[in-house]
């Protein structure tokens, strides 16, 4: 079996291993419990931190897989460079509903403002980090919701491991592969209610389109290029499971905080 065939086999084996956790997460009850605007605001005030640390994961991959040094040189595989830069282009410099260039994080903030969800915590958090605060200190000073804190801490634990296979797996299986089905469930519930959430619906639909049709496939190709040994795939599987479990815990804790009582 050649290296490409071995990598594809290892990828399928990883996907089979995480499928029970993934399926459970895709069927999480939170999607059907978004019963009112207050629920949606609480959801977004927590979820925006996952939108932000998605970009942290992405830029960490870009730093490791491409050259961002002042003196440029070709780094790594040209194919992988192209894959990661295509994802960065779509996530950091997409077009909004009005045709304006914008990152998906900024698009999400616009959607939060549309439904009058508070952006105070996330904006204060970003400002504190920009001023040199640690993530943990910024959590406290910005009054970041507890569910979001737990999720971001898991992401940073994976980042701080320094393992490229682990970081790539958290990105691929904890985000890009998962988002289309997960966001489709949220979008379906919002559409069913007929809420005035045009910007959020656009954000969700855009992610479903990009991640379902393009980015998840690119991320899988990236995984087969990064993982070169059984140990790499083992680290990738562990990080994928850890990321999915963190998302499960995030949704469960956000659901517990919904202000609208269940029927």
Tab-separated table of N, CA, C and O in Angstrom, residues 150-163 166-167 242:
chain	number	residue	atom	x	y	z
A	150	UNK	N	-14.944	27.348	29.136
A	150	UNK	CA	-14.547	25.943	29.085
A	150	UNK	C	-14.172	25.504	27.686
A	150	UNK	O	-13.193	24.772	27.484
A	151	UNK	N	-14.938	25.964	26.717
A	151	UNK	CA	-14.668	25.586	25.332
A	151	UNK	C	-13.331	26.145	24.856
A	151	UNK	O	-12.506	25.431	24.279
A	152	UNK	N	-13.110	27.435	25.099
A	152	UNK	CA	-11.878	28.079	24.642
A	152	UNK	C	-10.655	27.474	25.341
A	152	UNK	O	-9.596	27.309	24.730
A	153	UNK	N	-10.794	27.116	26.606
A	153	UNK	CA	-9.666	26.501	27.321
A	153	UNK	C	-9.247	25.189	26.660
A	153	UNK	O	-8.042	24.886	26.580
A	154	UNK	N	-10.200	24.414	26.178
A	154	UNK	CA	-9.861	23.179	25.479
A	154	UNK	C	-9.105	23.484	24.196
A	154	UNK	O	-8.098	22.833	23.875
A	155	UNK	N	-9.580	24.464	23.445
A	155	UNK	CA	-8.896	24.847	22.205
A	155	UNK	C	-7.458	25.250	22.481
A	155	UNK	O	-6.524	24.818	21.785
A	156	UNK	N	-7.239	26.063	23.514
A	156	UNK	CA	-5.893	26.530	23.805
A	156	UNK	C	-5.004	25.422	24.375
A	156	UNK	O	-3.784	25.446	24.170
A	157	UNK	N	-5.586	24.463	25.052
A	157	UNK	CA	-4.795	23.320	25.511
A	157	UNK	C	-4.252	22.544	24.310
A	157	UNK	O	-3.094	22.102	24.306
A	158	UNK	N	-5.068	22.388	23.287
A	158	UNK	CA	-4.622	21.708	22.063
A	158	UNK	C	-3.567	22.547	21.351
A	158	UNK	O	-2.539	22.036	20.895
A	159	UNK	N	-3.798	23.846	21.261
A	159	UNK	CA	-2.813	24.731	20.637
A	159	UNK	C	-1.485	24.687	21.382
A	159	UNK	O	-0.409	24.619	20.772
A	160	UNK	N	-1.559	24.734	22.698
A	160	UNK	CA	-0.338	24.766	23.512
A	160	UNK	C	0.423	23.447	23.510
A	160	UNK	O	1.590	23.403	23.913
A	161	UNK	N	-0.227	22.382	23.047
A	161	UNK	CA	0.481	21.099	22.925
A	161	UNK	C	1.578	21.182	21.864
A	161	UNK	O	2.538	20.413	21.893
A	162	UNK	N	1.393	22.107	20.914
A	162	UNK	CA	2.376	22.266	19.846
A	162	UNK	C	2.323	21.185	18.783
A	162	UNK	O	3.124	21.191	17.843
A	163	UNK	N	1.384	20.260	18.900
A	163	UNK	CA	1.293	19.150	17.947
A	163	UNK	C	0.514	19.584	16.709
A	163	UNK	O	-0.687	19.886	16.797
A	166	UNK	N	-2.511	17.360	16.000
A	166	UNK	CA	-3.605	17.623	16.940
A	166	UNK	C	-4.337	18.913	16.577
A	166	UNK	O	-5.580	18.966	16.577
A	167	UNK	N	-3.595	19.962	16.284
A	167	UNK	CA	-4.219	21.242	15.924
A	167	UNK	C	-5.026	21.090	14.641
A	167	UNK	O	-6.155	21.579	14.538
A	242	UNK	N	-11.400	15.137	21.755
A	242	UNK	CA	-11.405	16.176	22.784
A	242	UNK	C	-12.199	17.401	22.326
A	242	UNK	O	-12.954	17.990	23.103
